[in-house]
Short mmCIF file of C-alpha atoms in Angstrom, two decimals:
data_model
loop_
_atom_site.label_atom_id
_atom_site.label_comp_id
_atom_site.label_asym_id
_atom_site.label_seq_id
_atom_site.Cartn_x
_atom_site.Cartn_y
_atom_site.Cartn_z
CA UNK L 253 0.01 -0.17 0.10
CA UNK L 254 2.62 2.31 0.89
CA UNK L 255 4.86 1.47 -2.11
CA UNK L 256 1.33 2.26 -4.29
CA UNK L 257 1.18 5.52 -2.90
CA UNK L 258 4.94 6.65 -2.95
CA UNK L 259 4.99 5.73 -7.02
CA UNK L 260 1.46 7.03 -7.63
CA UNK L 261 1.70 9.33 -10.96
CA UNK L 262 1.20 12.45 -9.14
CA UNK L 263 3.69 11.77 -6.62
CA UNK L 264 6.26 10.52 -9.23
CA UNK L 265 5.74 13.96 -11.24
CA UNK L 266 6.57 16.09 -7.83
CA UNK L 267 9.40 14.11 -7.43
CA UNK L 268 10.38 14.34 -11.47
CA UNK L 269 10.10 18.22 -10.95
CA UNK L 270 11.79 18.83 -7.89
CA UNK L 271 14.95 16.26 -8.44
CA UNK L 272 16.65 18.97 -10.10
CA UNK L 273 16.28 21.52 -7.36
CA UNK L 274 17.42 19.30 -5.05
CA UNK L 275 20.29 17.93 -6.95
CA UNK L 276 21.44 21.46 -7.80
CA UNK L 277 21.08 22.47 -4.07
CA UNK L 278 22.77 19.55 -2.65
CA UNK L 279 25.79 20.38 -4.96
CA UNK L 280 26.08 24.36 -4.92
CA UNK L 281 24.44 25.04 -1.44
CA UNK L 282 24.79 21.88 0.88
CA UNK L 283 28.42 20.63 -0.05
CA UNK L 284 29.94 24.11 -0.11
CA UNK L 285 28.80 24.86 3.72
CA UNK L 286 29.84 21.42 4.80
CA UNK L 287 32.84 21.54 3.28
CA UNK L 288 33.78 24.96 4.29
CA UNK L 289 32.90 23.80 8.16
CA UNK L 290 35.10 21.14 7.66
CA UNK L 291 37.90 23.30 6.53
CA UNK L 292 37.60 25.53 9.75
CA UNK L 293 38.68 22.92 11.76
CA UNK L 294 41.65 21.54 9.27
CA UNK L 295 45.10 23.13 8.61
CA UNK L 296 45.19 23.44 4.84
CA UNK L 297 47.77 24.90 2.46
CA UNK L 298 46.80 24.54 -1.08
CA UNK L 299 50.33 24.38 -2.35
CA UNK L 300 50.75 21.38 -0.06
CA UNK L 301 47.31 19.94 -0.14
CA UNK L 302 48.67 16.49 1.32
CA UNK L 303 49.64 17.98 4.46
CA UNK L 304 46.49 19.02 5.76
CA UNK L 305 45.74 17.95 9.36
CA UNK L 306 42.80 18.69 11.91
CA UNK L 307 43.55 21.56 14.29
CA UNK L 308 40.27 21.73 16.50
CA UNK L 309 39.60 25.30 17.25
CA UNK L 310 43.08 26.80 16.41
CA UNK L 311 41.73 28.64 13.41
CA UNK L 312 38.75 30.33 15.34
CA UNK L 313 41.49 30.94 18.10
CA UNK L 314 43.60 32.56 15.31
CA UNK L 315 40.92 34.56 13.77
CA UNK L 316 39.59 35.85 17.12
CA UNK L 317 43.23 36.90 18.07
CA UNK L 318 43.49 38.85 15.05
CA UNK L 319 42.65 42.70 15.52
CA UNK L 320 42.11 43.04 11.78
CA UNK L 321 39.27 40.50 12.23
CA UNK L 322 37.31 42.63 14.91
CA UNK L 323 38.33 45.65 12.42
CA UNK L 324 36.67 43.92 9.86
CA UNK L 325 33.68 43.15 11.61
CA UNK L 326 32.70 46.48 12.89
CA UNK L 327 33.26 47.90 9.32
CA UNK L 328 30.91 44.94 8.06
CA UNK L 329 28.16 45.86 10.32
CA UNK L 330 28.64 49.53 9.49
CA UNK L 331 28.37 48.79 5.68
CA UNK L 332 25.48 46.57 6.37
CA UNK L 333 23.52 48.91 8.55
CA UNK L 334 24.22 52.16 6.54
CA UNK L 335 23.73 50.51 3.32
CA UNK L 336 20.51 48.49 4.11
CA UNK L 337 18.94 51.58 5.70
CA UNK L 338 19.56 53.66 2.97
CA UNK L 339 18.35 51.16 0.54
CA UNK L 340 14.89 50.69 2.79
CA UNK L 341 14.10 54.34 2.90
CA UNK L 342 14.94 55.23 -0.75
CA UNK L 343 13.19 52.14 -1.85
CA UNK L 344 10.06 52.90 -0.23
CA UNK L 345 10.02 56.76 -1.00
CA UNK L 346 10.75 55.73 -5.11
CA UNK L 347 7.95 52.89 -4.70
CA UNK L 348 5.44 55.44 -3.55
CA UNK L 349 6.62 58.02 -6.35
CA UNK L 350 6.19 55.15 -8.89
CA UNK L 351 2.99 54.12 -7.25
CA UNK L 352 1.23 56.94 -8.72
CA UNK L 353 -0.84 56.62 -12.04
CA UNK L 354 0.62 59.15 -14.48
CA UNK L 355 2.00 58.97 -18.25
CA UNK L 356 4.69 57.43 -18.98
CA UNK L 357 5.03 55.54 -15.59
CA UNK L 358 5.80 52.37 -17.39
CA UNK L 359 8.96 53.72 -18.80
CA UNK L 360 10.49 54.73 -15.71
CA UNK L 361 9.40 51.58 -13.70
CA UNK L 362 11.83 49.83 -16.69
CA UNK L 363 14.41 52.26 -16.33
CA UNK L 364 14.65 51.49 -12.66
CA UNK L 365 15.81 48.21 -13.13
CA UNK L 366 18.96 49.41 -15.05
CA UNK L 367 21.52 49.76 -12.20
CA UNK L 368 20.25 45.96 -10.63
CA UNK L 369 20.92 44.32 -13.89
CA UNK L 370 24.30 45.94 -15.19
CA UNK L 371 27.07 43.68 -14.06
CA UNK L 372 29.00 44.60 -10.83
CA UNK L 373 32.42 45.04 -12.58
CA UNK L 374 31.12 47.37 -14.99
CA UNK L 375 29.61 49.48 -12.36
CA UNK L 376 32.78 49.36 -10.20
CA UNK L 377 35.04 50.28 -13.36
CA UNK L 378 32.40 53.32 -13.99
CA UNK L 379 32.13 54.41 -10.15
CA UNK L 380 35.97 54.26 -10.21
CA UNK L 381 36.03 56.90 -13.13
CA UNK L 382 33.27 59.17 -11.56
CA UNK L 383 34.89 59.41 -8.37
CA UNK L 384 38.81 60.02 -9.69
CA UNK L 385 39.86 63.16 -7.92
CA UNK L 386 41.64 64.54 -10.83
CA UNK L 387 38.89 63.74 -14.15
CA UNK L 388 35.86 62.33 -12.34
CA UNK L 389 32.65 64.07 -13.01
CA UNK L 390 31.70 64.32 -9.47
CA UNK L 391 34.72 66.63 -8.34
CA UNK L 392 34.33 68.28 -11.61
CA UNK L 393 30.46 68.94 -10.97
CA UNK L 394 31.11 70.07 -7.53
CA UNK L 395 33.81 72.40 -7.89
CA UNK L 396 31.99 73.89 -10.98
CA UNK L 397 28.75 74.61 -8.38
CA UNK L 398 31.17 76.33 -5.79
CA UNK L 399 30.50 73.42 -2.99
CA UNK L 400 34.38 72.53 -2.54
CA UNK L 401 37.43 74.45 -3.84
CA UNK L 402 39.77 71.27 -3.96
CA UNK L 403 39.19 67.95 -5.42
CA UNK L 404 37.98 65.36 -2.63
CA UNK L 405 40.08 62.08 -2.75
CA UNK L 406 37.07 59.68 -2.69
CA UNK L 407 38.86 56.46 -2.91
CA UNK L 408 41.93 57.31 -0.78
CA UNK L 409 40.70 58.55 2.64
CA UNK L 410 39.24 55.90 4.80
CA UNK L 411 35.87 57.62 5.63
CA UNK L 412 35.46 58.85 2.11
CA UNK L 413 36.03 55.31 0.81
CA UNK L 414 33.66 53.64 2.89
CA UNK L 415 31.10 55.95 2.12
CA UNK L 416 31.84 55.77 -1.79
CA UNK L 417 31.38 51.67 -1.11
CA UNK L 418 28.09 52.50 1.02
CA UNK L 419 26.72 54.53 -1.92
CA UNK L 420 27.46 52.12 -4.82
CA UNK L 421 25.55 49.18 -2.92
CA UNK L 422 22.85 51.63 -2.19
CA UNK L 423 22.70 52.76 -5.89
CA UNK L 424 22.81 49.12 -7.40
CA UNK L 425 20.39 47.48 -5.04
CA UNK L 426 17.61 50.14 -4.24
CA UNK L 427 15.75 48.82 -7.23
CA UNK L 428 15.33 45.56 -5.20
CA UNK L 429 13.77 47.08 -2.59
CA UNK L 430 11.65 49.37 -4.88
CA UNK L 431 10.45 46.32 -7.06
CA UNK L 432 9.34 44.74 -3.74
CA UNK L 433 7.56 47.58 -2.20
CA UNK L 434 5.95 48.30 -5.11
CA UNK L 435 4.27 45.07 -5.65
CA UNK L 436 2.86 45.24 -2.30
CA UNK L 437 1.77 48.45 -2.79
CA UNK L 438 -0.46 47.47 -5.92
CA UNK L 439 -2.30 45.34 -3.67
CA UNK L 440 -3.19 47.52 -0.68
CA UNK L 441 -7.10 48.01 -0.91
CA UNK L 442 -7.56 51.82 -2.01
CA UNK L 443 -10.76 51.93 0.32
CA UNK L 444 -8.50 51.59 3.40
CA UNK L 445 -6.95 55.38 1.90
CA UNK L 446 -10.67 56.47 1.20
CA UNK L 447 -11.53 55.88 4.71
CA UNK L 448 -8.48 57.65 5.89
CA UNK L 449 -9.67 60.59 3.79
CA UNK L 450 -13.05 60.60 5.23
CA UNK L 451 -11.82 60.69 8.54
CA UNK L 452 -9.23 63.87 7.83
CA UNK L 453 -6.16 62.20 7.67
CA UNK L 454 -3.70 64.12 5.84
CA UNK L 455 -1.04 62.31 3.54
CA UNK L 456 2.02 61.85 6.24
CA UNK L 457 -1.03 60.51 8.71
CA UNK L 458 -2.16 58.18 5.78
CA UNK L 459 1.37 57.23 4.89
CA UNK L 460 2.08 56.50 8.86
CA UNK L 461 -1.53 54.67 9.62
CA UNK L 462 -2.43 52.74 6.39
CA UNK L 463 0.53 52.54 3.86
CA UNK L 464 3.49 51.69 6.70
CA UNK L 465 1.40 48.99 8.50
CA UNK L 466 0.87 47.35 5.14
CA UNK L 467 4.27 47.08 4.24
CA UNK L 468 5.26 45.94 7.30
CA UNK L 469 5.47 42.21 6.43
CA UNK L 470 7.59 42.84 3.11
CA UNK L 471 9.88 45.54 4.61
CA UNK L 472 10.48 42.59 7.16
CA UNK L 473 11.75 39.83 4.62
CA UNK L 474 13.40 42.72 2.24
CA UNK L 475 15.35 44.09 5.58
CA UNK L 476 16.67 40.09 6.40
CA UNK L 477 17.55 39.72 2.82
CA UNK L 478 19.30 42.97 2.22
CA UNK L 479 21.40 42.44 5.36
CA UNK L 480 22.41 39.20 4.68
CA UNK L 481 23.42 39.61 1.14
CA UNK L 482 25.00 43.07 2.02
CA UNK L 483 26.83 41.48 4.70
CA UNK L 484 28.41 38.63 2.49
CA UNK L 485 29.16 41.30 -0.27
CA UNK L 486 32.72 40.70 -1.58
CA UNK L 487 32.93 42.17 -5.05
CA UNK L 488 31.67 45.46 -5.07
CA UNK L 489 34.16 46.54 -2.11
CA UNK L 490 37.36 44.65 -3.60
CA UNK L 491 36.87 46.05 -7.19
CA UNK L 492 36.24 49.63 -5.87
CA UNK L 493 38.75 49.67 -3.11
CA UNK L 494 40.29 46.18 -2.63
CA UNK L 495 39.83 46.77 0.91
CA UNK L 496 41.59 50.14 1.05
CA UNK L 497 43.04 52.77 1.71
CA UNK L 498 44.95 50.16 3.98
CA UNK L 499 42.43 48.13 5.55
CA UNK L 500 39.57 51.01 6.03
CA UNK L 501 36.93 49.16 4.07
CA UNK L 502 37.61 45.13 4.93
CA UNK L 503 34.67 43.28 5.85
CA UNK L 504 34.65 40.02 6.90
CA UNK L 505 34.58 38.72 3.35
CA UNK L 506 37.49 40.71 2.14
CA UNK L 507 39.04 39.17 5.39
CA UNK L 508 38.37 35.89 4.61
CA UNK L 509 39.43 36.29 0.97
CA UNK L 510 43.00 37.74 2.13
CA UNK L 511 43.17 34.63 4.65
CA UNK L 512 42.58 32.04 2.16
CA UNK L 513 44.29 33.41 -0.88
CA UNK L 514 46.93 35.91 0.20
CA UNK L 515 48.09 34.33 3.09
CA UNK L 516 47.04 30.49 2.29
CA UNK L 517 45.38 29.85 5.04
CA UNK L 518 42.26 28.34 4.26
CA UNK L 519 41.24 27.19 7.11
CA UNK L 520 41.38 30.79 8.67
CA UNK L 521 39.46 31.81 5.88
CA UNK L 522 36.61 28.74 6.42
CA UNK L 523 36.47 29.65 10.02
CA UNK L 524 35.77 33.24 9.22
CA UNK L 525 32.90 32.00 6.66
CA UNK L 526 31.84 29.78 9.59
CA UNK L 527 31.58 33.03 11.79
CA UNK L 528 29.71 34.94 9.19
CA UNK L 529 26.92 32.07 8.77
CA UNK L 530 26.50 31.77 12.05
CA UNK L 531 26.25 35.63 13.14
CA UNK L 532 23.85 35.98 10.33
CA UNK L 533 21.61 32.95 11.30
CA UNK L 534 21.35 34.37 14.93
CA UNK L 535 20.72 38.10 14.04
CA UNK L 536 18.13 36.99 11.62
CA UNK L 537 16.12 34.89 14.09
CA UNK L 538 16.59 37.67 16.75
CA UNK L 539 15.53 40.11 14.16
CA UNK L 540 12.59 38.19 13.05
CA UNK L 541 11.26 37.53 16.85
CA UNK L 542 11.60 40.85 17.77
CA UNK L 543 9.89 41.97 14.18
CA UNK L 544 6.73 39.51 15.61
CA UNK L 545 7.31 38.09 12.16
CA UNK L 546 4.97 35.00 13.12
CA UNK L 547 2.41 33.25 11.09
CA UNK L 548 -1.03 34.19 13.06
CA UNK L 549 -3.76 31.30 13.46
#
């Protein structure tokens, strides 16, 4: 009886459709996580793969004793918090503008996707030119308007380099927030706004009493995903500043890369990755519980 139910036509079709996903997930998700976790407890040199051996918690002790690890962690938190904050604020604002019914709005909605679909390498190269202190369009425009008297070395000073990487991340990924928020706005019942108007609520009151509560669940999910993706980001910072000047824009992803590739300490790099994974997992659970993101019975 059990075998007959298991191999019924509907179950077979379901298994056939889900099998490719399960296989790909096992190859590209489960195995890398398991291998990274294994390497975190091993001393491994890629130039001498036959000389690897188990070291227990030594790799974690090494990274925790490294001041650069804690500096990178702090900078990763700052980078992630500010990037996610600005993406959320700008994303909600732009979504509200694009939610209006005006002529040509479809064109602007399509144009919004441009930063999101352009390859990161291309964007980083363009932004390196934009922020060039001598020929960059940013300094030229600011000087032409009389805002600054001397060129700003955007990528050569610690504070401005961090600000530049945050601006790049915000510019590229705000469209993701806009798309999610705009999709939710399309489903908000118009009767809620009509009732608020009858009660005498102005635009600001309608936003806080009607729009924001309706966006609550989608914003919780968006913030979680953007936090995870931003905290793990490597290519944007590395292509724009390579973690510099000095180590002023290091985050944990770049720290892990430098330990693995530059120092050939794959165990330390893997240990950093495990720490990042645990931090994001615990942080996401705490955030979701605080935000009250639970299905109501």
